[in-house]
mmCIF file of C-alpha atoms and ligand atoms in Angstrom:
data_model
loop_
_atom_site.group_PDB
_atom_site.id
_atom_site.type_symbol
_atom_site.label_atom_id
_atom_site.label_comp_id
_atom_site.label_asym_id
_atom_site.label_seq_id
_atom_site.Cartn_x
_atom_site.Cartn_y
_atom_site.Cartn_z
ATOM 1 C CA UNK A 173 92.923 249.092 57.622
ATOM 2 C CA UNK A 174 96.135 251.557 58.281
ATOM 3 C CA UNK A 175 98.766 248.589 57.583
ATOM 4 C CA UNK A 176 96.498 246.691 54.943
ATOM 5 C CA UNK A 177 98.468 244.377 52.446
ATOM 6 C CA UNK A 178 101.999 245.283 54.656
ATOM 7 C CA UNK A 179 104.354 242.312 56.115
ATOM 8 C CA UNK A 180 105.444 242.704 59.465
ATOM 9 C CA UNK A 181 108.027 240.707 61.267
ATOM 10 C CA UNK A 182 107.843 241.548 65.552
ATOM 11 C CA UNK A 183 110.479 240.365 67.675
ATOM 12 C CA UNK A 184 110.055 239.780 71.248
ATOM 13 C CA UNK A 185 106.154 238.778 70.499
ATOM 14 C CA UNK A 186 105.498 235.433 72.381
ATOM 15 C CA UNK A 187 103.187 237.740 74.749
ATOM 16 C CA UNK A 188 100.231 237.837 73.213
ATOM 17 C CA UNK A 189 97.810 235.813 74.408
ATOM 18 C CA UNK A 190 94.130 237.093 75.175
ATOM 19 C CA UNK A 191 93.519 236.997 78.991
ATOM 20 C CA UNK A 192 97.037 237.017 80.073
ATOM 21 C CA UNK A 193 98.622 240.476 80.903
ATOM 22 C CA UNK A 194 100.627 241.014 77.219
ATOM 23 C CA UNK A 195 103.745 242.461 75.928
ATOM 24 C CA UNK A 196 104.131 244.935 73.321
ATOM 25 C CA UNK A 197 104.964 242.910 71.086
ATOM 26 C CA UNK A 198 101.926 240.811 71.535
ATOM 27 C CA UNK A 199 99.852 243.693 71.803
ATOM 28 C CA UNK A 200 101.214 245.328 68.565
ATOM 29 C CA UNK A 201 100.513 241.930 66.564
ATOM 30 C CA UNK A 202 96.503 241.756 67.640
ATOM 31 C CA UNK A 203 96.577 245.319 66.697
ATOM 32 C CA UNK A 204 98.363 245.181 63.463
ATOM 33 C CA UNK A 205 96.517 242.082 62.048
ATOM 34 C CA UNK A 206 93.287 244.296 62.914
ATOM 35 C CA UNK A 207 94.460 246.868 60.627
ATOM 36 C CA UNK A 208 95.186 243.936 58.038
ATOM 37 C CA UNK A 209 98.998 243.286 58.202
ATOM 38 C CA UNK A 210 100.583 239.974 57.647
ATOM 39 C CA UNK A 211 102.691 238.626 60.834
ATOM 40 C CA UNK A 212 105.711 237.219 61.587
ATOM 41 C CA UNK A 213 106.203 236.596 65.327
ATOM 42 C CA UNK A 214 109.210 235.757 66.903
ATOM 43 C CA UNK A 215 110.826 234.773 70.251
ATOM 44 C CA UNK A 216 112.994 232.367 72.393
ATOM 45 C CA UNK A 217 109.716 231.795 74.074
ATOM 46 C CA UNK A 218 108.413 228.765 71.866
ATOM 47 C CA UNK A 219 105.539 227.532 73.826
ATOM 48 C CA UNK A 220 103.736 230.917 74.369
ATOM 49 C CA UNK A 221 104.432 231.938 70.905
ATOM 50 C CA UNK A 222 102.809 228.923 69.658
ATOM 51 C CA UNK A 223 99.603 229.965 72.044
ATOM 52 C CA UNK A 224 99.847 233.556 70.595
ATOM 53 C CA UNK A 225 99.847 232.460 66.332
ATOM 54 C CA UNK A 226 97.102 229.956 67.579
ATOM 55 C CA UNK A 227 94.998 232.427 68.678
ATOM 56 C CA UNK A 228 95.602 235.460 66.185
ATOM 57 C CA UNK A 229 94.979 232.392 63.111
ATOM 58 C CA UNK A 230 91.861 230.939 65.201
ATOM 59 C CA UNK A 231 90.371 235.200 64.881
ATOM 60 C CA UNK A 232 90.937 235.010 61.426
ATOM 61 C CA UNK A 233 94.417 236.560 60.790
ATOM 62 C CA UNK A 234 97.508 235.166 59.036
ATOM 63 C CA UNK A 235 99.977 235.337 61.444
ATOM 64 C CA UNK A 236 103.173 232.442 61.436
ATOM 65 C CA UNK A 237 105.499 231.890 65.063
ATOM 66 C CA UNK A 238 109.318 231.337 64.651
ATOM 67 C CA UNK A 239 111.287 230.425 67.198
ATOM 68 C CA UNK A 240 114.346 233.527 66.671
ATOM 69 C CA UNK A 241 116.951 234.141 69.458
ATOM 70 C CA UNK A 242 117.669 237.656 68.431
ATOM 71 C CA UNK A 243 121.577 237.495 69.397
ATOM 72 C CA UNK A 244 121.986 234.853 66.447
ATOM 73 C CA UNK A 245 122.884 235.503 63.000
ATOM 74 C CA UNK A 246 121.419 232.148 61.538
ATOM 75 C CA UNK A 247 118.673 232.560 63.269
ATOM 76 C CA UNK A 248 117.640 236.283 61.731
ATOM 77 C CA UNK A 249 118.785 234.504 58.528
ATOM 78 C CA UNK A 250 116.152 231.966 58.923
ATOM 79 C CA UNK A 251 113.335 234.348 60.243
ATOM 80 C CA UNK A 252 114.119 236.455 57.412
ATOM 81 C CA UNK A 253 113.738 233.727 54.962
ATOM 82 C CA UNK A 254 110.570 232.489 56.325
ATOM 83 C CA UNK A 255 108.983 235.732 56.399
ATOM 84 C CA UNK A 256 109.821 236.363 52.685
ATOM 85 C CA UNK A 257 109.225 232.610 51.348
ATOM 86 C CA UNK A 258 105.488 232.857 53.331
ATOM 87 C CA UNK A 259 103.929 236.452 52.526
ATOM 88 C CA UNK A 260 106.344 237.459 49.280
ATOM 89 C CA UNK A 261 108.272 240.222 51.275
ATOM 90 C CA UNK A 262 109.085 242.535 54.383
ATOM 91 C CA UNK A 263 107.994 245.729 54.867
ATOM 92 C CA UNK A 264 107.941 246.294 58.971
ATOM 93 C CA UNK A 265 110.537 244.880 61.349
ATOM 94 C CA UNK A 266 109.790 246.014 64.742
ATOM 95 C CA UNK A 267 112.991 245.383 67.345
ATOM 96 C CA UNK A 268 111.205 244.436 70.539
ATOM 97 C CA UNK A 269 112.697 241.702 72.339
ATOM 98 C CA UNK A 270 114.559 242.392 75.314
ATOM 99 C CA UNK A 271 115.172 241.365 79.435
ATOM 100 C CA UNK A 272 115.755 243.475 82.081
ATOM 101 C CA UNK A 273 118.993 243.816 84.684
ATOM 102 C CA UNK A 274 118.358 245.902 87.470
ATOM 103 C CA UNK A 275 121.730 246.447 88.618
ATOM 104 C CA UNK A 276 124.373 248.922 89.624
ATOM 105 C CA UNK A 277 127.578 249.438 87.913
ATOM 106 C CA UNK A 278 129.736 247.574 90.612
ATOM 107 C CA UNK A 279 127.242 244.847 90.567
ATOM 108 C CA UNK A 280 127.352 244.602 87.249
ATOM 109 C CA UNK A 281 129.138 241.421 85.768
ATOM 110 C CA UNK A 282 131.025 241.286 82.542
ATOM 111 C CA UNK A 283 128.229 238.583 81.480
ATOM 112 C CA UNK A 284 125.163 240.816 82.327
ATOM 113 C CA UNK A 285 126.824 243.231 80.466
ATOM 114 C CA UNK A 286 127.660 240.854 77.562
ATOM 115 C CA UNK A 287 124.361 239.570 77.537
ATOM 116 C CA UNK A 288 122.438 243.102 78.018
ATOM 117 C CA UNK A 289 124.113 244.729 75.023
ATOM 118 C CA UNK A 290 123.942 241.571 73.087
ATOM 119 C CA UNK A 291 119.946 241.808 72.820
ATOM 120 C CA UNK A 292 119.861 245.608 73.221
ATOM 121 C CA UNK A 293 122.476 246.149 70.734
ATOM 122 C CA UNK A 294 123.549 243.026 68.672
ATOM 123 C CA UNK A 295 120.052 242.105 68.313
ATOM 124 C CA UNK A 296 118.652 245.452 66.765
ATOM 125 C CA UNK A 297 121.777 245.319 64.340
ATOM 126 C CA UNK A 298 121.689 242.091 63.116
ATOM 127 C CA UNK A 299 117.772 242.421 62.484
ATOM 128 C CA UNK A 300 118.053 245.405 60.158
ATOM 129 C CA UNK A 301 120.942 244.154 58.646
ATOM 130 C CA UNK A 302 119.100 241.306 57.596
ATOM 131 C CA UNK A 303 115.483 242.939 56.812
ATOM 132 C CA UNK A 304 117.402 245.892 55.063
ATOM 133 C CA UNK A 305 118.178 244.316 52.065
ATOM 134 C CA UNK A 306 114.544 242.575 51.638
ATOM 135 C CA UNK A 307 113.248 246.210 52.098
ATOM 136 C CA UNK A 308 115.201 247.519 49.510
ATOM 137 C CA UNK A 309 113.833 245.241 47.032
ATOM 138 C CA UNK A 310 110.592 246.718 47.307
ATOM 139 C CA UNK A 311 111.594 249.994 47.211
ATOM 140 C CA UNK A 312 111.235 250.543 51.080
ATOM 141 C CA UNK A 313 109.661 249.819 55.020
ATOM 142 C CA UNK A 314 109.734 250.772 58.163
ATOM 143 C CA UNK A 315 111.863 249.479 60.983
ATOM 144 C CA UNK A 316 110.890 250.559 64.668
ATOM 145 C CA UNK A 317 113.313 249.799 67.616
ATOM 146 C CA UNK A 318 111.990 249.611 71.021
ATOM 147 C CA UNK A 319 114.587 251.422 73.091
ATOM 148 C CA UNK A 320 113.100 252.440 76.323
ATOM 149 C CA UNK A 321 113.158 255.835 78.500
ATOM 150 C CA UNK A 322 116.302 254.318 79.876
ATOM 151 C CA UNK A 323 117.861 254.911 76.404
ATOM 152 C CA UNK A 324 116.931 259.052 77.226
ATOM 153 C CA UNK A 325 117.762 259.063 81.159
ATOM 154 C CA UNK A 326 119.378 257.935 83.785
ATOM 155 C CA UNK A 327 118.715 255.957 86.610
ATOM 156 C CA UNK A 328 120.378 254.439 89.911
ATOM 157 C CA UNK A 329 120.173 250.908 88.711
ATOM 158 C CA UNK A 330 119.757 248.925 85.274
ATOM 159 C CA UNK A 331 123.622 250.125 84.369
ATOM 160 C CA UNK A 332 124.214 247.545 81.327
ATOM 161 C CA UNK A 333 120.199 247.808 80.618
ATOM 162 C CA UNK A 334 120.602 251.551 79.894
ATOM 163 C CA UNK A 335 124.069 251.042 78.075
ATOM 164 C CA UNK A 336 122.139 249.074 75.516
ATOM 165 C CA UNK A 337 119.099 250.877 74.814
ATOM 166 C CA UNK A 338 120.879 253.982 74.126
ATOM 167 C CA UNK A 339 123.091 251.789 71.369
ATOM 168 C CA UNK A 340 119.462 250.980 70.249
ATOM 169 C CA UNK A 341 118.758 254.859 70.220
ATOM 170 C CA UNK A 342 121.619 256.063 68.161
ATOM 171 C CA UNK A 343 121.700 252.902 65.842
ATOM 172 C CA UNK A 344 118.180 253.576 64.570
ATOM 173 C CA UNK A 345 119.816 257.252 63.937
ATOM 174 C CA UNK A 346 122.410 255.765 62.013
ATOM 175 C CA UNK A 347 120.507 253.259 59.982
ATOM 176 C CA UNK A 348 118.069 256.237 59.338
ATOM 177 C CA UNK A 349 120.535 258.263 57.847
ATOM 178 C CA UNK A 350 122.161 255.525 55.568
ATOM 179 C CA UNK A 351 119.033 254.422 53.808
ATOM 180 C CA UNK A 352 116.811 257.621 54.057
ATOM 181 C CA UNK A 353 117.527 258.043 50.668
ATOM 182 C CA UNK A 354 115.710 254.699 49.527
ATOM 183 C CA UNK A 355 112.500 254.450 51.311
ATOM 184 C CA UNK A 356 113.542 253.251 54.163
ATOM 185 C CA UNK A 357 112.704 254.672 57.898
ATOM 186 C CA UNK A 358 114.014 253.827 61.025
ATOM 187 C CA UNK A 359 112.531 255.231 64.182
ATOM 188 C CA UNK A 360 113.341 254.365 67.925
ATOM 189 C CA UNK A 361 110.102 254.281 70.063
ATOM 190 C CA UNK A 362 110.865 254.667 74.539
ATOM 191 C CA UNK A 363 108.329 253.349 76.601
ATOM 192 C CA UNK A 364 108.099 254.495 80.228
ATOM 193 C CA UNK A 365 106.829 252.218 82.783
ATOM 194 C CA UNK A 366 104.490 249.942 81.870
ATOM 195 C CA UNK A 367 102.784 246.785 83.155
ATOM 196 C CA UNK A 368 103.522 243.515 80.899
ATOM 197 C CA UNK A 369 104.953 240.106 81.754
ATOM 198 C CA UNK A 370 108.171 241.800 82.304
ATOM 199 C CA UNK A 371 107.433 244.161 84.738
ATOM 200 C CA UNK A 372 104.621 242.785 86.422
ATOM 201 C CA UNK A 373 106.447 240.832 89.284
ATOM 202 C CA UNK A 374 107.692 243.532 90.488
ATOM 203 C CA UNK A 375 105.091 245.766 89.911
ATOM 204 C CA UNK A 376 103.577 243.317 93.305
ATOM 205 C CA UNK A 377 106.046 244.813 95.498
ATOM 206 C CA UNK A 378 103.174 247.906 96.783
ATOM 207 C CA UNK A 379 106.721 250.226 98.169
ATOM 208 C CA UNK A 380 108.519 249.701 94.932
ATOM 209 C CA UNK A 381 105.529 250.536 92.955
ATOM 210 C CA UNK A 382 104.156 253.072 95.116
ATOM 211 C CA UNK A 383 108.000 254.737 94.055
ATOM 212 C CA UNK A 384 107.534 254.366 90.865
ATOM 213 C CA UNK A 385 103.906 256.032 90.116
ATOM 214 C CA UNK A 386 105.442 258.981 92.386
ATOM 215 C CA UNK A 387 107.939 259.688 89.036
ATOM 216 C CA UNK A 388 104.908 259.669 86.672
ATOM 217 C CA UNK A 389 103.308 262.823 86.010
ATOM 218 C CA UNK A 390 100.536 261.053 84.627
ATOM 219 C CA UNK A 391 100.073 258.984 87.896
ATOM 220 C CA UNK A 392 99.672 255.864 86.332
ATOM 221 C CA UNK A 393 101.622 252.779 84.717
ATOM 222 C CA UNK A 394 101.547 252.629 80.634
ATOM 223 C CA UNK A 395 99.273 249.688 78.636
ATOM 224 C CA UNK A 396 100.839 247.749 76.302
ATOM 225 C CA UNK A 397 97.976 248.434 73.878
ATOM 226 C CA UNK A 398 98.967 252.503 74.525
ATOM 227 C CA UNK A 399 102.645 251.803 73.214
ATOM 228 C CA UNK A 400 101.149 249.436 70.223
ATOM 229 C CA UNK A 401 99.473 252.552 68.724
ATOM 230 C CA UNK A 402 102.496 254.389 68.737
ATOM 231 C CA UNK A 403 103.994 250.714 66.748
ATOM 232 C CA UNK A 404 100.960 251.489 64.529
ATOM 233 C CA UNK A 405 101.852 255.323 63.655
ATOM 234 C CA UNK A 406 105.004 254.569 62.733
ATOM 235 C CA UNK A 407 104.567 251.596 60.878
ATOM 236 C CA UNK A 408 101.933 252.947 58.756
ATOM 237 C CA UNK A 409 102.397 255.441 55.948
ATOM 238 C CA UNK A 410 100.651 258.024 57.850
ATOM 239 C CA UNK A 411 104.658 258.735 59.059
ATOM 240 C CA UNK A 412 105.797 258.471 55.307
ATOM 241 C CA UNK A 413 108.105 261.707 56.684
ATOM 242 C CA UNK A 414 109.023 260.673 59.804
ATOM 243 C CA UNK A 415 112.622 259.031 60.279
ATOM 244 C CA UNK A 416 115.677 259.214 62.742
ATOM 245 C CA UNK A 417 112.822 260.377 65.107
ATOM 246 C CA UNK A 418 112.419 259.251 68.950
ATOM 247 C CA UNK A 419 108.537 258.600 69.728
ATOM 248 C CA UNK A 420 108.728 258.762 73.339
ATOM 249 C CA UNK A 421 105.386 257.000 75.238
ATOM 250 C CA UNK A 422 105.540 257.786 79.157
ATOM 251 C CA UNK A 423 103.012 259.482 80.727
ATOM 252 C CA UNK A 424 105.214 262.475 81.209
ATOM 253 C CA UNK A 425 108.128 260.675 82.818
ATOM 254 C CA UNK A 426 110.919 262.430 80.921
ATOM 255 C CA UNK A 427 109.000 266.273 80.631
ATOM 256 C CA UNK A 428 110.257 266.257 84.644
HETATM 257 P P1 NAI B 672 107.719 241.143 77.418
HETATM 258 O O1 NAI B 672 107.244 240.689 78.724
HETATM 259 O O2 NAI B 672 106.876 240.993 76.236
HETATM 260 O O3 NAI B 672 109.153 240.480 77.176
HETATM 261 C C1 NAI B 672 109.944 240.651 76.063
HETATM 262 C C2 NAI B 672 109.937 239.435 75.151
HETATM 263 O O4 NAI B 672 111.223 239.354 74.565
HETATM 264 C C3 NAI B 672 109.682 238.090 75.846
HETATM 265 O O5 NAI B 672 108.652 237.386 75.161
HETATM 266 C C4 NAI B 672 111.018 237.374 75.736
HETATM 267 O O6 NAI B 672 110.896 235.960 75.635
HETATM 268 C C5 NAI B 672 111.584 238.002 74.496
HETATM 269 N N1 NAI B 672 113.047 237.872 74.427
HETATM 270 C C6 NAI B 672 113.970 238.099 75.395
HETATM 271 N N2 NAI B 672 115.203 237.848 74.948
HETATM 272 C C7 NAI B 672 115.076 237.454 73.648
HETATM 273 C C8 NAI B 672 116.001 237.050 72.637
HETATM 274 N N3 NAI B 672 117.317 236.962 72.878
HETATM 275 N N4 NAI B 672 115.511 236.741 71.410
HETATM 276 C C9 NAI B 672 114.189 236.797 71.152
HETATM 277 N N5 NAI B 672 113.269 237.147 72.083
HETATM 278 C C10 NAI B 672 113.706 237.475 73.315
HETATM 279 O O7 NAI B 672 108.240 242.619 77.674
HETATM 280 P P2 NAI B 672 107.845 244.099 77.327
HETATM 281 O O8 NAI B 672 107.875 244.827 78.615
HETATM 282 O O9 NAI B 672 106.700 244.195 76.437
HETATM 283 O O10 NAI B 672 109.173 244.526 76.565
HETATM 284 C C11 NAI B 672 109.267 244.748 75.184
HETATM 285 C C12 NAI B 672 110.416 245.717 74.966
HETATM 286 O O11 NAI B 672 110.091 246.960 75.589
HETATM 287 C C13 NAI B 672 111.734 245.275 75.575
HETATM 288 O O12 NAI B 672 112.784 245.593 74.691
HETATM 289 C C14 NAI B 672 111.831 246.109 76.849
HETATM 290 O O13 NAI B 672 113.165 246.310 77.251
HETATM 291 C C15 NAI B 672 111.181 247.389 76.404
HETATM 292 N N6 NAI B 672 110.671 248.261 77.434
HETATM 293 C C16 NAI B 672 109.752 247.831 78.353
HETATM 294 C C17 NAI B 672 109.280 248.697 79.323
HETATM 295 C C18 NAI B 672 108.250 248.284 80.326
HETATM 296 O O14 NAI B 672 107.987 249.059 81.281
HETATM 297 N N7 NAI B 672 107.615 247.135 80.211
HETATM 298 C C19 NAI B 672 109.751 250.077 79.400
HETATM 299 C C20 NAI B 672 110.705 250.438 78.386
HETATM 300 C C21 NAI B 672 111.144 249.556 77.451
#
């Protein structure tokens, strides 16, 4: 029971239904309620997040859905307030939600790029600077933004995608400097490619995914379960020293 008695509030979690091919947020909240956390999951995704707090509470857990669109202040006000005015308190917010944009920079409209920093960027802000304060009254948490490899690297598409994760990147450096000091860590986590609802489409196409395992060392697409452990490391007190740090996952991507 690594996160037993600990609050945690997961963006980007409507995934998380057994038998369908999950997120990581959806994988990190079966995970977490095994090791005995509390849940909060949130997402624009209403009807699947219903389906995911249906099952976790049917197994057992407590786990509550709200309905948060992560570029909205009221609506991290609200998911805030709900998470503190059901379990007493907030002591993990995990940044997860995001969408993809597979284009290049000339194909890249001032609205993708609106939209792709909004989530990326906006979203992570807004979420710590409204779980922050909660965290402090306690005397401390742990915050964990999912950036993404694309935060690291490079690539020849995903322009505005990789704009934002790397504000996600040096914003969790920023907030981890700024409230070291009271208990508080903030940690950026970069997934390489992995197969969830996301991805999966066009993980179908055989010559773009044949491409794709050619990059991985490992020679194989990541599980979401395999990026919810690292959720779980950094969550838990076993990383009471850990902050400002960037837990890459990849199977070797960025080592190349
Ligand atoms: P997923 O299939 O679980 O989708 C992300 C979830 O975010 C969806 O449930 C969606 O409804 C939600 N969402 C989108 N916009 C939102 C908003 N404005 N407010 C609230 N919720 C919103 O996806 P996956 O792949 O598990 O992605 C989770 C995170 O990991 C994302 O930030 C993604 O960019 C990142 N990531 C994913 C990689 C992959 O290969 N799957 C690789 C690197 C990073």
């Amino acid at each position: 029971m690594r996160l037993e008695g600990k609050v945690a509030l997961i963006t980007g979690a409507a995934a998380g239904v057994k038998g369908d091919i999950m997120g990581f947020g959806g994988a990190a909240a079966w995970l977490f309620a095994a090791e005995g956390a509390k849940l909060v999951l949130a997402d624009i995704n209403e009807e699947q997040g219903r389906r995911t707090e249906a099952q976790l509470c049917d197994s057992g857990h407590d786990a509550v859905f709200t309905r948060l669109d992560v570029t909205s202040e009221d609506d991290w006000q609200a998911a805030v307030a709900l998470t503190v005015n059901t379990y007493g308190k907030l002591d993990v917010l995990i940044n997860n939600a995001g969408t993809g944009g597979r284009m290049r920079l000339m194909e890249t409209t001032e609205e993708l790029w609106d939209a792709q920093m909004d989530v990326h960027g906006k979203g992570v802000f807004l979420g710590m600077k409204y779980a922050i304060p909660e965290m402090r009254k306690t005397g401390g948490g742990s915050i964990i933004n999912v950036s993404s490899i694309y935060g690291l690297v490079g690539s020849a598409t995903s322009t505005a995608y990789h704009a934002g994760k790397g504000a996600s990147r040096i914003l969790s450096k920023s907030a981890a400097i700024q409230y070291a000091g009271e208990g508080i860590r903030v940690n950026s986590i970069h997934p390489g490619f992995c197969r969830t609802p996301m991805t999966n489409a066009s993980y179908q196409n055989a010559e773009h995914y044949d491409a794709l395992l050619q990059r991985i060392p490992m020679g194989r697409v990541g599980q979401p379960e395999e990026l919810a452990q690292g959720m779980l490391y950094l969550a838990s007190d076993e990383s009471r020293y850990v902050t400002g740090a960037e837990l890459v996952i990849d199977g070797g991507v960025t080592a190349t």
